[in-house]
Coordinates of C-alpha atoms and ligand atoms in Angstrom, one line a residue:
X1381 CA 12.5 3.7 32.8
X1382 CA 10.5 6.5 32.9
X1383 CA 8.7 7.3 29.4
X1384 CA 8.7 10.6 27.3
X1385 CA 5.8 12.8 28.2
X1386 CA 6.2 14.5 24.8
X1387 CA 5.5 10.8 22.8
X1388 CA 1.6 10.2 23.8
X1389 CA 0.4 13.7 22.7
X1390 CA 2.3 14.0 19.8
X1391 CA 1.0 10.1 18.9
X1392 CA -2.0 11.1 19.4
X1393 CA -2.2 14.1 16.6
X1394 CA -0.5 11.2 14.2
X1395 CA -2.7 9.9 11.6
X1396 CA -0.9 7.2 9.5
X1397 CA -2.6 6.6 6.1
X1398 CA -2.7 5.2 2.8
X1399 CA -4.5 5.5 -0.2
X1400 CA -5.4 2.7 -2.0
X1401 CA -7.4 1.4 -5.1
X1402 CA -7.8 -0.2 -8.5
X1403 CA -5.9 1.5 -10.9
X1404 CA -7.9 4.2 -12.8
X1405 CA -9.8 4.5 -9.9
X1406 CA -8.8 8.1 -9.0
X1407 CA -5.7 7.8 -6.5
X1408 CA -3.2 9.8 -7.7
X1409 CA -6.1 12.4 -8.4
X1410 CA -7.5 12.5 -4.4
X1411 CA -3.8 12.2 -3.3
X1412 CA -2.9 15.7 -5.2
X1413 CA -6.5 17.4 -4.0
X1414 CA -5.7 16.4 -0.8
X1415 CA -2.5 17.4 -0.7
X1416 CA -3.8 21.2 -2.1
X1417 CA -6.6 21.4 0.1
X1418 CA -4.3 20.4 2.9
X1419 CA -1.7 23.3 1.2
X1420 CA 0.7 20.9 1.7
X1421 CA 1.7 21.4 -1.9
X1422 CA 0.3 24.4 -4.2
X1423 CA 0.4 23.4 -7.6
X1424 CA -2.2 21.5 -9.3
X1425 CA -0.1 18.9 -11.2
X1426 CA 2.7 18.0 -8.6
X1427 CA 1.8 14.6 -7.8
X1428 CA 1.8 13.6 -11.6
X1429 CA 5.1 15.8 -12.4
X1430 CA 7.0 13.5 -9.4
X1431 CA 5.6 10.4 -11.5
X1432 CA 5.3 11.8 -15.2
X1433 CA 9.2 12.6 -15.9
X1434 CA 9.4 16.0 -13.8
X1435 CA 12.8 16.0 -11.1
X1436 CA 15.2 13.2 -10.5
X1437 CA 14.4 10.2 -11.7
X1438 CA 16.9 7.1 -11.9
X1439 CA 17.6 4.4 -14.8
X1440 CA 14.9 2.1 -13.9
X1441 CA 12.5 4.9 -12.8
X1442 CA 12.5 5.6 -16.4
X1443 CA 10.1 2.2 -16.6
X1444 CA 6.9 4.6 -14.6
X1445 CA 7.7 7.5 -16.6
X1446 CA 7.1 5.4 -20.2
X1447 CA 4.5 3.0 -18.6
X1448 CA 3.1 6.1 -16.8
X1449 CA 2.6 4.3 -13.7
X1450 CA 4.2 4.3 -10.3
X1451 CA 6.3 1.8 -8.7
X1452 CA 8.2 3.6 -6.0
X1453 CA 6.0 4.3 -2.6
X1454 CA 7.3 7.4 -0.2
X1455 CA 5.5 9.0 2.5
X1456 CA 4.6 12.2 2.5
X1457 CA 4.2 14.1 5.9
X1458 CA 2.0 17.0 6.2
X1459 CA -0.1 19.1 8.7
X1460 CA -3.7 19.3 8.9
X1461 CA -6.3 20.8 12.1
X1462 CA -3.4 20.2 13.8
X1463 CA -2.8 16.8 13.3
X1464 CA 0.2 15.6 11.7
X1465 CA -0.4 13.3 8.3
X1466 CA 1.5 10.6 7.3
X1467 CA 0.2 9.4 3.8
X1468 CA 1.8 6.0 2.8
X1469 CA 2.3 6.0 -1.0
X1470 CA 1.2 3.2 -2.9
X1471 CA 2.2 1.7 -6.5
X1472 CA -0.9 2.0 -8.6
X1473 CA -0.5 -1.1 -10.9
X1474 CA -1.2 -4.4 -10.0
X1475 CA 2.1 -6.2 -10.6
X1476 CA 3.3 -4.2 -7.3
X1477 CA 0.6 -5.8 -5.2
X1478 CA 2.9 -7.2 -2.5
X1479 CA 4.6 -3.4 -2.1
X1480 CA 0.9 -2.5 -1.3
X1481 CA 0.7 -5.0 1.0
X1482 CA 3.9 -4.2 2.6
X1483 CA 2.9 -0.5 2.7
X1484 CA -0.2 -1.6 4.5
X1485 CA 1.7 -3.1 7.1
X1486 CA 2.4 0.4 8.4
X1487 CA -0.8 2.3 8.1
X1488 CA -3.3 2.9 11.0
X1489 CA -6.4 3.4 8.6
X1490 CA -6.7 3.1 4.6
X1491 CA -8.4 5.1 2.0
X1492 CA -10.4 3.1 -0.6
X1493 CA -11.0 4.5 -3.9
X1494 CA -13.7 3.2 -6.1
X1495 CA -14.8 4.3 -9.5
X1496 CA -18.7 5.0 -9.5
X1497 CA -19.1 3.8 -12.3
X1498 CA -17.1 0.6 -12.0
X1499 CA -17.6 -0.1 -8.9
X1500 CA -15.1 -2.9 -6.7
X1501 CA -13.4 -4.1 -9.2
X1502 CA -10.6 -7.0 -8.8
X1503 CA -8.0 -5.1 -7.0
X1504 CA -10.6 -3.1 -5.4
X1505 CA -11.6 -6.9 -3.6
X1506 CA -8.4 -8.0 -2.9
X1507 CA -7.2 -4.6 -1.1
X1508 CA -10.2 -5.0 0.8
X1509 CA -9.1 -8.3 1.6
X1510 CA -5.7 -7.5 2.8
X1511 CA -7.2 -4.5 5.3
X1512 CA -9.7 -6.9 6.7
X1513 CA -7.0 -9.5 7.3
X1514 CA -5.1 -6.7 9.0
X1515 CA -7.9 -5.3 11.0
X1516 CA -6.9 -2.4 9.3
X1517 CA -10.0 0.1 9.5
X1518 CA -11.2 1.3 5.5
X1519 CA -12.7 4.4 5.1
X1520 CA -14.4 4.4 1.4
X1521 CA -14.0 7.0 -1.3
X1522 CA -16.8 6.8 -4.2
X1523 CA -15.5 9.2 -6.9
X1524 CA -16.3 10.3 -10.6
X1525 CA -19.5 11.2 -9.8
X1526 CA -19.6 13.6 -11.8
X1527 CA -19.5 11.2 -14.8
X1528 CA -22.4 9.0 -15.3
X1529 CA -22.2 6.1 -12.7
X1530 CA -23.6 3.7 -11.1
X1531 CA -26.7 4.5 -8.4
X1532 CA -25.2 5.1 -4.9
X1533 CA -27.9 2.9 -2.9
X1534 CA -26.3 -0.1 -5.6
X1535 CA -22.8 0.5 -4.7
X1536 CA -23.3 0.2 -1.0
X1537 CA -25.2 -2.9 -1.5
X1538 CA -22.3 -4.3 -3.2
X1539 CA -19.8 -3.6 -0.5
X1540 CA -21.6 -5.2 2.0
X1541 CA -22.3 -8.2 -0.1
X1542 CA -18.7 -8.2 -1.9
X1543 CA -16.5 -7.4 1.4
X1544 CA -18.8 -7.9 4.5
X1545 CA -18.2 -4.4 5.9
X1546 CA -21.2 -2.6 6.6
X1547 CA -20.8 0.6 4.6
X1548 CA -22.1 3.8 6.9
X1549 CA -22.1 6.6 4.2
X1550 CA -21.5 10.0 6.1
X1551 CA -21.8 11.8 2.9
X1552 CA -24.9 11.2 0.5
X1553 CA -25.0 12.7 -3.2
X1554 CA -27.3 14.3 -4.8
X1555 CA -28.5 13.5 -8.0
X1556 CA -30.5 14.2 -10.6
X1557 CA -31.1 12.3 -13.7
X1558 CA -27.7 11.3 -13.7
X1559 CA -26.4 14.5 -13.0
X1560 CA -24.2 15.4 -10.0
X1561 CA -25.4 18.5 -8.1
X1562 CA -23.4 18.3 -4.6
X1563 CA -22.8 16.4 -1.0
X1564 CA -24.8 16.6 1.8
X1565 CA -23.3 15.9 4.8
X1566 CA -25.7 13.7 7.3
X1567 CA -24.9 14.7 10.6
X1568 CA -25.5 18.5 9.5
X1569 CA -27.7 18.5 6.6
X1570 CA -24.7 21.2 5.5
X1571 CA -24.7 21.5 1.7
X1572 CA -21.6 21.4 -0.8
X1573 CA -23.0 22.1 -4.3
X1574 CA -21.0 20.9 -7.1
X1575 CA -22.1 22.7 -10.5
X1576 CA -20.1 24.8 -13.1
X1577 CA -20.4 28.8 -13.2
X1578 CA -19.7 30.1 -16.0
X1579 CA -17.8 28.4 -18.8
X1580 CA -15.0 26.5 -15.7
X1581 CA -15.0 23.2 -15.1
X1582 CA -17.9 21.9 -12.7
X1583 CA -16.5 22.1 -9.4
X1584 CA -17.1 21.9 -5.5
X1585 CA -19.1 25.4 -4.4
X1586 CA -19.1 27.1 -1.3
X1587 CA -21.0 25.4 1.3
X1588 CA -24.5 25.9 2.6
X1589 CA -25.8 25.2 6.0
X1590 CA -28.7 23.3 5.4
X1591 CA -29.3 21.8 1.8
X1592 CA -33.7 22.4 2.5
X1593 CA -32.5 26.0 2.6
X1594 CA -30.8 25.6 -1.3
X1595 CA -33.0 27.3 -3.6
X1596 CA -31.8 25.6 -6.6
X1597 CA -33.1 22.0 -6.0
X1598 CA -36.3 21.5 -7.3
X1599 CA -39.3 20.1 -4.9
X1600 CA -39.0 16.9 -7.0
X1601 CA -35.3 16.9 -5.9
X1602 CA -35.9 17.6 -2.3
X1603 CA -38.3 15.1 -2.1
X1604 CA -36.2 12.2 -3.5
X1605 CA -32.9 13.4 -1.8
X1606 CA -35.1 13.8 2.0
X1607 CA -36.8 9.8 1.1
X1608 CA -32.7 9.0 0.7
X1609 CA -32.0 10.3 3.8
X1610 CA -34.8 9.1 5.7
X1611 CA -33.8 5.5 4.3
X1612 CA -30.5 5.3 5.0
X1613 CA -31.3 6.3 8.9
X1614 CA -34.0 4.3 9.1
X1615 CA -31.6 1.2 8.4
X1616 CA -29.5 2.4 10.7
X1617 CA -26.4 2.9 8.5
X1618 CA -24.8 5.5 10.6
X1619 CA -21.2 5.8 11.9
X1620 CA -20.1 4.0 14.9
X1621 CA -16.4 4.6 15.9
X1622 CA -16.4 1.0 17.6
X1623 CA -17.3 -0.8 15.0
X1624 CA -15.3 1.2 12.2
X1625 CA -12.2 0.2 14.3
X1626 CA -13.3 -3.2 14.6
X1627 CA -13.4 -3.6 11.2
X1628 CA -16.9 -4.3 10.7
X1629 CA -18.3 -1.0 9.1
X1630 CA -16.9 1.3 6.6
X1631 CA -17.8 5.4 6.7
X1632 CA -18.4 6.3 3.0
X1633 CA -17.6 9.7 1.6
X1634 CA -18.6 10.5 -2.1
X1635 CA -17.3 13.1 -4.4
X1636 CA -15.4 13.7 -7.4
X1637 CA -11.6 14.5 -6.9
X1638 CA -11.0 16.1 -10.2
X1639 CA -14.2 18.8 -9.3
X1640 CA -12.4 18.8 -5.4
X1641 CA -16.1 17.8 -4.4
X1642 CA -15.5 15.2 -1.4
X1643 CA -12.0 15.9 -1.0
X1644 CA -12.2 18.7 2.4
X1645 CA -15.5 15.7 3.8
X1646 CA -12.3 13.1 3.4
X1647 CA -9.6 15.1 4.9
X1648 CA -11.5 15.7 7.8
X1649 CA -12.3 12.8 8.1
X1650 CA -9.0 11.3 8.8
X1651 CA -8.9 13.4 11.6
X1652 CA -12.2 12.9 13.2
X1653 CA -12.9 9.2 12.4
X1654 CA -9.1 8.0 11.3
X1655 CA -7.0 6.2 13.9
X1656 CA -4.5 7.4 15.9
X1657 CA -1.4 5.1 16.7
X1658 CA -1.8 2.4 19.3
X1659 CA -0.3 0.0 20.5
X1660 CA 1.6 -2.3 18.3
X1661 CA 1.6 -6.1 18.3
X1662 CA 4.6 -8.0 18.7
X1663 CA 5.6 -11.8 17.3
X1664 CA 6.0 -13.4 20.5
X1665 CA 1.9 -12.6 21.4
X1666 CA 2.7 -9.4 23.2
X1667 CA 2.3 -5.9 22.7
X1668 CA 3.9 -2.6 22.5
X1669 CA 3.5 0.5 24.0
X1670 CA 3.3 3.9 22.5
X1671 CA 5.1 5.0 25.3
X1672 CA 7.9 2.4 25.4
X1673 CA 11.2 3.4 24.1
X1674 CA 11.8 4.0 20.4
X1675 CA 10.6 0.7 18.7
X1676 CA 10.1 0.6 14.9
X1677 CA 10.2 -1.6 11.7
X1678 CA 11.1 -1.4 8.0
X1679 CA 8.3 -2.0 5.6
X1680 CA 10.2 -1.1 2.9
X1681 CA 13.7 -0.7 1.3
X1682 CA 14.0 1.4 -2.1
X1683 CA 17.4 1.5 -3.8
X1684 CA 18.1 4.2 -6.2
X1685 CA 15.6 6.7 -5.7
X1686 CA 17.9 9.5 -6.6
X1687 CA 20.8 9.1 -9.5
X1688 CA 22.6 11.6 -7.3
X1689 CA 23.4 9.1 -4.8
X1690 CA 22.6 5.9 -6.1
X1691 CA 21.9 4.6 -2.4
X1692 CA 20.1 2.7 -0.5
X1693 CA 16.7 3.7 1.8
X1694 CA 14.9 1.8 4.0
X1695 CA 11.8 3.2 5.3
X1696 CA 10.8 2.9 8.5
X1697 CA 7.1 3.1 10.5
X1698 CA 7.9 4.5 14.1
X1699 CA 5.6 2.0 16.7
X1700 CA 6.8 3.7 19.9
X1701 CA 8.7 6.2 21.7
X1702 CA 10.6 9.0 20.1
X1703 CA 13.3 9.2 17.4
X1704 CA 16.2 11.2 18.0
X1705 CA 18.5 11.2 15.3
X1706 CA 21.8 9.5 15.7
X1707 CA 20.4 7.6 18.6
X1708 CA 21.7 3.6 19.2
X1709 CA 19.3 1.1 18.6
X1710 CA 19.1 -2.8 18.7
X1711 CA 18.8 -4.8 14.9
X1712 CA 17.0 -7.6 16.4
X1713 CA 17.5 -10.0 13.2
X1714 CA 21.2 -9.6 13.4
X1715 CA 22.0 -8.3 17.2
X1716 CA 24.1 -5.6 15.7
X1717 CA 23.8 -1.9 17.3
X1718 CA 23.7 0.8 15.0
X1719 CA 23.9 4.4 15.2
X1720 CA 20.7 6.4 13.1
X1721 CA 22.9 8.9 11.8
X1722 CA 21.6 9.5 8.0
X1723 CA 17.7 9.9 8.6
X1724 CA 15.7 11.7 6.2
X1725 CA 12.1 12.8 6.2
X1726 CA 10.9 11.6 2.8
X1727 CA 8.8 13.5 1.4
X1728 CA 8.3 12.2 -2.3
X1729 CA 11.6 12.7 -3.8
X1730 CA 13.3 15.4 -1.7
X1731 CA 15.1 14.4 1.5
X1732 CA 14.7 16.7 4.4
X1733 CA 17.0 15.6 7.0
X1734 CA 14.5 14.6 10.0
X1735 CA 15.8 15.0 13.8
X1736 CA 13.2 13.4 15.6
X1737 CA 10.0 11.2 15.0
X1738 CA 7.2 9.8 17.0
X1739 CA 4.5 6.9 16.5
X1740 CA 2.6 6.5 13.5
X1741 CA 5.7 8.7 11.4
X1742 CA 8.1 7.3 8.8
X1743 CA 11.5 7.7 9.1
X1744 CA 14.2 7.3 5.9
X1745 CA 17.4 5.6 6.3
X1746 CA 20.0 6.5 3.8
X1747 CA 22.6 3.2 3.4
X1748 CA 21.3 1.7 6.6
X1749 CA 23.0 -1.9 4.8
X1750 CA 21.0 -4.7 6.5
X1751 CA 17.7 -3.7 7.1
X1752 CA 15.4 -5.7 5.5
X1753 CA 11.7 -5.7 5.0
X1754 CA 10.4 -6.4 8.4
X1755 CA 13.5 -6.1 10.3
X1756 CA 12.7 -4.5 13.7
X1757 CA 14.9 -1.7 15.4
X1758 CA 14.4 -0.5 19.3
X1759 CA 16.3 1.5 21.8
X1760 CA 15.2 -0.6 24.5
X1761 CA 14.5 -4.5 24.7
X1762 CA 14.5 -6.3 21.3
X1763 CA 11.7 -6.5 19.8
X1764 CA 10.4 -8.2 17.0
X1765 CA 6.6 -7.6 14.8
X1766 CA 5.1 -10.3 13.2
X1767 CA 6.6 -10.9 9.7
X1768 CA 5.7 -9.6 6.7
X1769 CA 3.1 -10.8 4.2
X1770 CA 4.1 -12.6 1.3
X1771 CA 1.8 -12.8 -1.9
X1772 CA 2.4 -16.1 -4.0
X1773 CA 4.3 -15.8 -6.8
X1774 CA 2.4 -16.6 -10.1
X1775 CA 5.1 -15.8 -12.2
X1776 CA 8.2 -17.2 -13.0
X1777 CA 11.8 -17.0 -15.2
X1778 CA 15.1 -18.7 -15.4
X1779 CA 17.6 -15.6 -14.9
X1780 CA 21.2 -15.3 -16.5
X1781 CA 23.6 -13.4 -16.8
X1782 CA 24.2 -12.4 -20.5
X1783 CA 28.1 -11.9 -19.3
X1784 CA 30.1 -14.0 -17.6
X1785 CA 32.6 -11.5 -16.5
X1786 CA 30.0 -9.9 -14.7
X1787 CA 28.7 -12.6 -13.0
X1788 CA 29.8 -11.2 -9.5
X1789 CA 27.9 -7.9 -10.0
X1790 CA 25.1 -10.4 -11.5
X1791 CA 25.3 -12.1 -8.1
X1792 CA 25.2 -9.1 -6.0
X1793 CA 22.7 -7.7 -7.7
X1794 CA 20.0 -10.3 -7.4
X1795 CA 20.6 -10.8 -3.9
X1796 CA 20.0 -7.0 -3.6
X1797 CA 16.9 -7.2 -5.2
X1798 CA 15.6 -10.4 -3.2
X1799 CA 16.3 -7.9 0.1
X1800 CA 14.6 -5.4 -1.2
X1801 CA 11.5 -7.7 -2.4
X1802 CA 11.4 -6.7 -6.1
X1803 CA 11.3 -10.3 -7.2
X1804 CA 11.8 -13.6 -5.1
X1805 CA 15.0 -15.3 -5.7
X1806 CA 15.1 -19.1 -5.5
X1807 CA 17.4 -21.7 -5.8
X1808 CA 18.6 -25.3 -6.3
X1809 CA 20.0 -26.3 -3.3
X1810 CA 22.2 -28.5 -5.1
X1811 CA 23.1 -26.5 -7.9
X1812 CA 23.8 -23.3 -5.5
X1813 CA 24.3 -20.2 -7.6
X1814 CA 23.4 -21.8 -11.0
X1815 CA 20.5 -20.2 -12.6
X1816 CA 18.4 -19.6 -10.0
X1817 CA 14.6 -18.9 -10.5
X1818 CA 12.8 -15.5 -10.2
X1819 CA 9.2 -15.6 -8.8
X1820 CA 7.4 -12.5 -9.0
X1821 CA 3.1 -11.4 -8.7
X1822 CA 3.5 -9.7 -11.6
X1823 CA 5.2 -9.9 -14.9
X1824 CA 6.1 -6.0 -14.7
X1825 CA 8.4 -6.6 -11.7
X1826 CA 10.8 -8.9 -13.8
X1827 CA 11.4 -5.7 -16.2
X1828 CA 12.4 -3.8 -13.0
X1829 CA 14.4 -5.9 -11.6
X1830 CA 16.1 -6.5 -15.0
X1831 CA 16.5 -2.8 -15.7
X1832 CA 18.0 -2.4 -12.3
X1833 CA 20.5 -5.5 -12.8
X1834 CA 21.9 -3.6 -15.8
X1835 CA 21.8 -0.2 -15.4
X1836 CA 22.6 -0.7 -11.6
X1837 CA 25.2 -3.6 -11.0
X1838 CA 26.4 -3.5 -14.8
X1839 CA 24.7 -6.9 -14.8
X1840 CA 23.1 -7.6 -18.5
X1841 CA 21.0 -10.4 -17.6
X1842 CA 18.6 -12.3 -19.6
X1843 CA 15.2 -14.5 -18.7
X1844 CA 14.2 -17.6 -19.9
X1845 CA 10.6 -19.1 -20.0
X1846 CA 11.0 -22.0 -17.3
X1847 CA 9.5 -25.1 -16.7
X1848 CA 7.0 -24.5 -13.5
X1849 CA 3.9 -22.9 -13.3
X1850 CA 2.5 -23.2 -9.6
X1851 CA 4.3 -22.8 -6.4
X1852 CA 3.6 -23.9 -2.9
X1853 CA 5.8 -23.9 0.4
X1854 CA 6.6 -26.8 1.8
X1855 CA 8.6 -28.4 4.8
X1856 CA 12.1 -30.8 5.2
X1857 CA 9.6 -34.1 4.8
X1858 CA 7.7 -33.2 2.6
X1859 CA 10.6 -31.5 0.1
X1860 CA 11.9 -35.6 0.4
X1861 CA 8.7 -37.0 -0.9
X1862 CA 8.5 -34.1 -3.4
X1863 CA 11.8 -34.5 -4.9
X1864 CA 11.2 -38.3 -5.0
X1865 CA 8.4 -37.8 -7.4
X1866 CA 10.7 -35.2 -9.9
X1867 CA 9.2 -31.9 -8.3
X1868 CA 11.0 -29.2 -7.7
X1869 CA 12.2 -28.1 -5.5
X1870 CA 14.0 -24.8 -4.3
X1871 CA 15.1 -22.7 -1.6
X1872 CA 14.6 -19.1 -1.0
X1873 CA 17.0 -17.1 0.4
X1874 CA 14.9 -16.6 4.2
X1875 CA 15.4 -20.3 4.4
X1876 CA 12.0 -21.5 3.0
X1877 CA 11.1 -24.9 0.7
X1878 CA 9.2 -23.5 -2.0
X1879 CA 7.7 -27.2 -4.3
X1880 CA 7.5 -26.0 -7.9
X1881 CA 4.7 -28.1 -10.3
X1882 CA 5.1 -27.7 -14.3
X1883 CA 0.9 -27.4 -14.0
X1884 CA -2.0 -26.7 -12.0
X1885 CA -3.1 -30.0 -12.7
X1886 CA 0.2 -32.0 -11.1
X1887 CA -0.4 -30.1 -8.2
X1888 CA -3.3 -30.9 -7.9
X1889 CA -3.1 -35.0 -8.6
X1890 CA 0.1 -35.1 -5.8
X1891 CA -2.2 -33.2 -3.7
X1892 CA -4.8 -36.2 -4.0
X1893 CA -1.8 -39.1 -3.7
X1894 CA -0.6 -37.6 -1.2
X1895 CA -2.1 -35.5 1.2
X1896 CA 0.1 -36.1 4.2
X1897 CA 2.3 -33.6 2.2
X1898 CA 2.4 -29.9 3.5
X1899 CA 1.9 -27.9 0.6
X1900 CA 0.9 -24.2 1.5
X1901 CA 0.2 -21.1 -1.0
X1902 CA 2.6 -18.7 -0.5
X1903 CA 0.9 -16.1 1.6
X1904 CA 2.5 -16.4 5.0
X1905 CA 6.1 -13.8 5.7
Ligands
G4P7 P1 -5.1 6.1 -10.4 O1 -4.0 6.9 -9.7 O2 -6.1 5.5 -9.5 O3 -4.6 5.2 -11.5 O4 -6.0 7.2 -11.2 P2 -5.7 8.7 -11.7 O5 -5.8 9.6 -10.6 O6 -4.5 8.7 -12.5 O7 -7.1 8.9 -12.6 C1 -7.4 8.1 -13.7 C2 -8.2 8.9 -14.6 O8 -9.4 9.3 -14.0 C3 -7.5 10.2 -15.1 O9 -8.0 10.5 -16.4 C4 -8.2 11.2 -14.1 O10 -8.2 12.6 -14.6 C5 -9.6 10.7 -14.1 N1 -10.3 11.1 -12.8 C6 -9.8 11.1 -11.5 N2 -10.8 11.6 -10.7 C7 -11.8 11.9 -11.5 C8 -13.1 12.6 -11.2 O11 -13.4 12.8 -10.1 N3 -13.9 12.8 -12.3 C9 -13.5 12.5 -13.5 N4 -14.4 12.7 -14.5 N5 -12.3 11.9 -13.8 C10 -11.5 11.7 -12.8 P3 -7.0 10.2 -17.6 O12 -7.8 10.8 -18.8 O13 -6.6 8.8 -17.6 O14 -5.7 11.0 -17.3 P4 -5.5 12.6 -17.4 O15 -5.2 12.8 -18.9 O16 -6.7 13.3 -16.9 O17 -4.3 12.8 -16.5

C-alpha cells in the first residue's frame, strides 16, 4: 500500500510533550506562560481557573478543586513557528504517579521542572527515572530564580551525580549577590534582562544582542558572568543533539515562570532541540513506521470529565499514518473492528470535534467502551506496543459496599475503575466477588475512586484497613508454595498473581526460605 505523502511532513512539525515535576515546582506556572507566549490562550490565570473551580467540573472533580490539585491529564494542542504542540498534561500530586507514568508513555520529549532553591527533590528523581527507563529525552527547566536559590554551577552538579545525564545548560543566569538580573543565551551571547521598572513586578525585558554590550552590569559582574561562561565551555558542557536523544545529556534552560523570564528560551526549544515523532516500537521486537497506516494506542481512559455527559474518553497517542475520523480500525486486544466516529480534540475541558490527526497528536474517544490503557488500534495489520508500566502498589483497603441493594452498580463500578487504572482491583480467586482488595500508589486515589463509586454508580462503598502491607507478583508455582505457607494470594483482573505479606519483614524471611519462589515488585504492565 502506498503511504500518505501528507503524514511525514506533518509528523515532522509534531512535537509531543509533557511537563513534568515535583509538586510546587512551578508546572502549572510554565504550562500557563507557555501557553500565553505561545497565544494559545490569553488570559493570565486560565490554567489555574480549569483546575481552581472555574467551567464544568464533575462530582469527583470536586476532590482537585478543594485539595487544589489536579488529577485529570488532557492534551492541549497548539501552534508554535509552525510546528504543531501537543502538551501532555500531567497530575501534579504524587498519589497520581502511575497516570504520569502512563502519560509518559506517549510523549516524544519531557520538560523537567526543578525548584532553584530545592533542587531534585523525590519526585523530581523518580520522574527522571521513568524518562531514562523510557529513553525518553529530558530537557531541564530551573525556575524561581528570582527567589533566593541555590548556585546554578551546584544544581548541575547534582544532576549529573543524582540522574547520570550530563546537564548542557544552553541558558546561563546571571546573578548577583543573590539577585536575578537576566539569561544569557550561549550560542549568542543575546541578553534577556529580568529586573522590575517601575513599581510592576520584576519581569523578563526586551532582549539585547550581546549582554558585553548591557550597560547596566557592573565590571565586577561581567567579569564573574564571562569566567561562568568560559567554564562551562571549557568543560565542554555544550548541546549535542545525539546525545540529548540518546538519553545521555540534558539541555538546561533557566528562568523564572512567574517573571515569563525563560519561558520564550523553553518554547523554542521544543522546536529546535525537542523530538519529532519516529518510529514507534512494537511488542513483538519490531517497529513502526511513521508512514504506515493509522496505528495508535490509548494511554489513558478518563470517565466523567464533563457532568454534561457523564461519558467515557479514552485518549489516544497517534504512532503512524493519518486519522480520518470515522475511519475502521482493528482492536487488537479483542479483534473487534470499530468505526472512530465520536473523536474530539481535547483541549483541557472543551471538546472540539477533530477530523483528522497525524503522529505524535492525541486523539479523544468519546464512549469508545473497551479501550483500555494500552490497547492498540490500526487501520492496517494489528499491531500491538509494549504494555504499559505498572507502579507497585503500596497501599491497600478492603472495599464494600455500604448497600447491598447496590451491589451490582458496586460491581460495575469497580471494574470501571480497574479499566480505567484509578486503583487496582484484586481478588480471591476462591472467594470471587467477595470483598476484593484495592491497591493503589497513593492514598489519594482511594478517595477518588470512592467518590466516583458513589456519586457515579450510586455505589456507597466503604474501606477497611486490611491485613497486607507488601505486594509482589508472582507465577502458578510459586502462588502454590505461597498459599501453602498462609500468604495471600490474589488475582488481578489482567490475569496476574499478585502474593500479599502482612509485613516487610515476612517478605522478606520467605524470600530467604525460599528463593526458588518468583516474587517480582510490581513494575512490569
Ligand atoms: P506546581 O504546578 O508544580 O505544583 O506549581 P505551581 O505552578 O502551582 O507553583 C507553585 C507555587 O510557586 C505558586 O505559588 C507559584 O506562584 C509559585 N511560582 C511558580 N513559578 C514561580 C517563579 O518563577 N517565581 C516565584 N517566585 N514563584 C513561582 P503559591 O503561593 O503556592 O500559589 P499562588 O497563590 O501564587 O497561586
Amino acid at each position: 500500500m502506498s503511504s500518505d505523502p501528507t503524514v511525514a511532513p506533518e509528523a515532522a512539525r509534531r512535537r509531543t510533550f509533557a511537563i513534568i515535576s515535583h509538586p510546587d515546582a512551578g508546572k502549572t506556572t510554565l504550562t500557563e506562560r507557555l501557553l500565553l507566549q505561545a497565544g494559545a490562550i490569553d488570559l493570565a490565570g486560565a490554567v489555574r481557573a480549569r483546575r481552581g473551580g472555574a467551567g464544568a467540573r464533575s462530582d469527583w472533580m470536586e476532590i482537585e478543586r478543594t485539595r487544589g490539585i489536579s488529577v485529570t491529564s488532557a492534551a492541549l494542542q497548539f501552534t508554535y513557528r509552525g510546528h504543531v504542540f501537543n502538551l501532555l498534561d500531567t497530575p501534579g500530586h504524587k498519589d497520581f504517579s502511575e497516570d504520569t507514568y502512563r502519560v509518559l508513555t506517549a510523549t516524544d520529549t519531557a520538560i523537567m521542572v526543578i525548584d532553584a532553591a530545592k533542587g531534585l527533590e523525590p519526585q523530581t528523581l523518580k520522574l527522571f527515572q521513568v524518562c531514562r527507563t523510557r529513553g525518553t529525552p529530558v530537557i531541564t527547566f530551573v525556575n524561581k530564580l528570582d527567589r533566593p536559590g541555590r548556585d546554578p554551577l551546584e544544581l548541575l552538579d547534582e544532576i549529573e551525580r543524582e540522574i547520570g545525564l550530563r546537564p548542557t545548560p544552553v541558558t546561563w543566569p546571571v546573578m548577583d549577590e543573590g539577585a536575578f538580573l537576566g539569561l544569557v543565551d550561549r550560542v549568542s551571547g543575546a541578553l534577556e534582562p529580568f529586573g522590575r521598572i517601575g513599581t510592576a513586578a520584576p519581569t523578563a525585558q526586551a532582549p539585547v544582542a550581546d549582554w558585553r554590550a548591557h550597560e547596566a552590569f557592573t565590571p565586577v559582574i561581567r567579569d564573574r558572568l564571562g569566567d561562568e561562561l568560559d567554564l562551562l565551555s571549557g568543560v565542554g558542557a555544550d548541546h549535542d543533539d545525539e546525545q540529548f536523544r540518546g538519553g545521555e545529556t540534558t539541555p538546561v534552560y533557566f528562568g523564572a515562570a512567574l517573571g515569563d523570564s525563560g519561558v520564550r528560551h523553553l518554547l523554542d526549544s521544543v522546536v529546535d532541540l525537542g523530538c519529532a515523532p519516529g518510529a514507534w516500537e512494537t511488542a513483538t521486537g519490531g517497529t513502526v513506521r511513521i508512514e504506515d497506516p493509522f496505528s495508535g494506542f490509548v494511554f489513558k481512559v478518563q470517565a466523567n470529565t464533563d457532568p454534561r455527559h457523564r461519558d467515557r474518553l479514552a485518549y489516544i497517542r497517534v504512532c503512524s499514518g493519518r486519522f480520518e475520523r470515522g475511519m475502521q480500525v482493528h482492536h487488537e486486544r479483542t479483534g473487534r473492528t470499530m468505526a472512530l466516529r465520536h473523536a474530539h480534540q481535547p483541549f483541557g475541558q472543551e471538546r472540539l470535534p477533530l477530523d483528522e490527526a497525524f503522529p505524535g497528536d492525541v486523539i479523544g474517544l468519546v464512549n469508545a467502551s473497551g479501550l483500555r490503557p494500552g490497547d492498540a488500534i490500526s487501520a492496517g495489520d494489528p499491531v500491538r506496543f509494549p504494555p504499559m508500566p505498572r507502579f507497585a502498589p503500596e497501599h491497600f483497603a478492603v472495599v464494600r459496599s455500604r448497600d447491598s441493594s447496590r451491589y451490582k452498580q458496586f460491581r460495575r463500578g469497580l471494574a470501571a475503575l480497574d479499566e480505567e487504572g484509578v486503583v487496582q482491583v484484586l481478588r480471591d480467586p476462591q472467594r470471587g466477588d467477595q470483598e476484593p482488595l484495592l491497591a493503589a500508589v497513593g492514598p489519594m486515589q482511594f478517595e477518588v475512586a470512592l467518590a466516583r463509586l458513589e456519586a457515579e454508580f450510586g455505589a456507597p462503598t466503604q474501606l477497611d484497613p486490611p491485613r497486607h502491607m507488601v505486594a509482589r507478583e508472582t507465577d502458578q508455582a510459586g502462588s502454590e508454595l505461597l498459599r501453602r505457607d498462609g500468604v495471600s494470594v490474589l488475582l488481578r483482573e489482567s490475569g496476574e498473581l499478585v502474593a500479599l505479606f502482612t509485613s516487610t519483614y515476612r517478605l522478606e524471611s520467605f524470600e530467604r526460605h525460599r528463593p526458588e519462589v518468583s516474587l517480582t515488585p510490581l513494575l512490569a504492565g
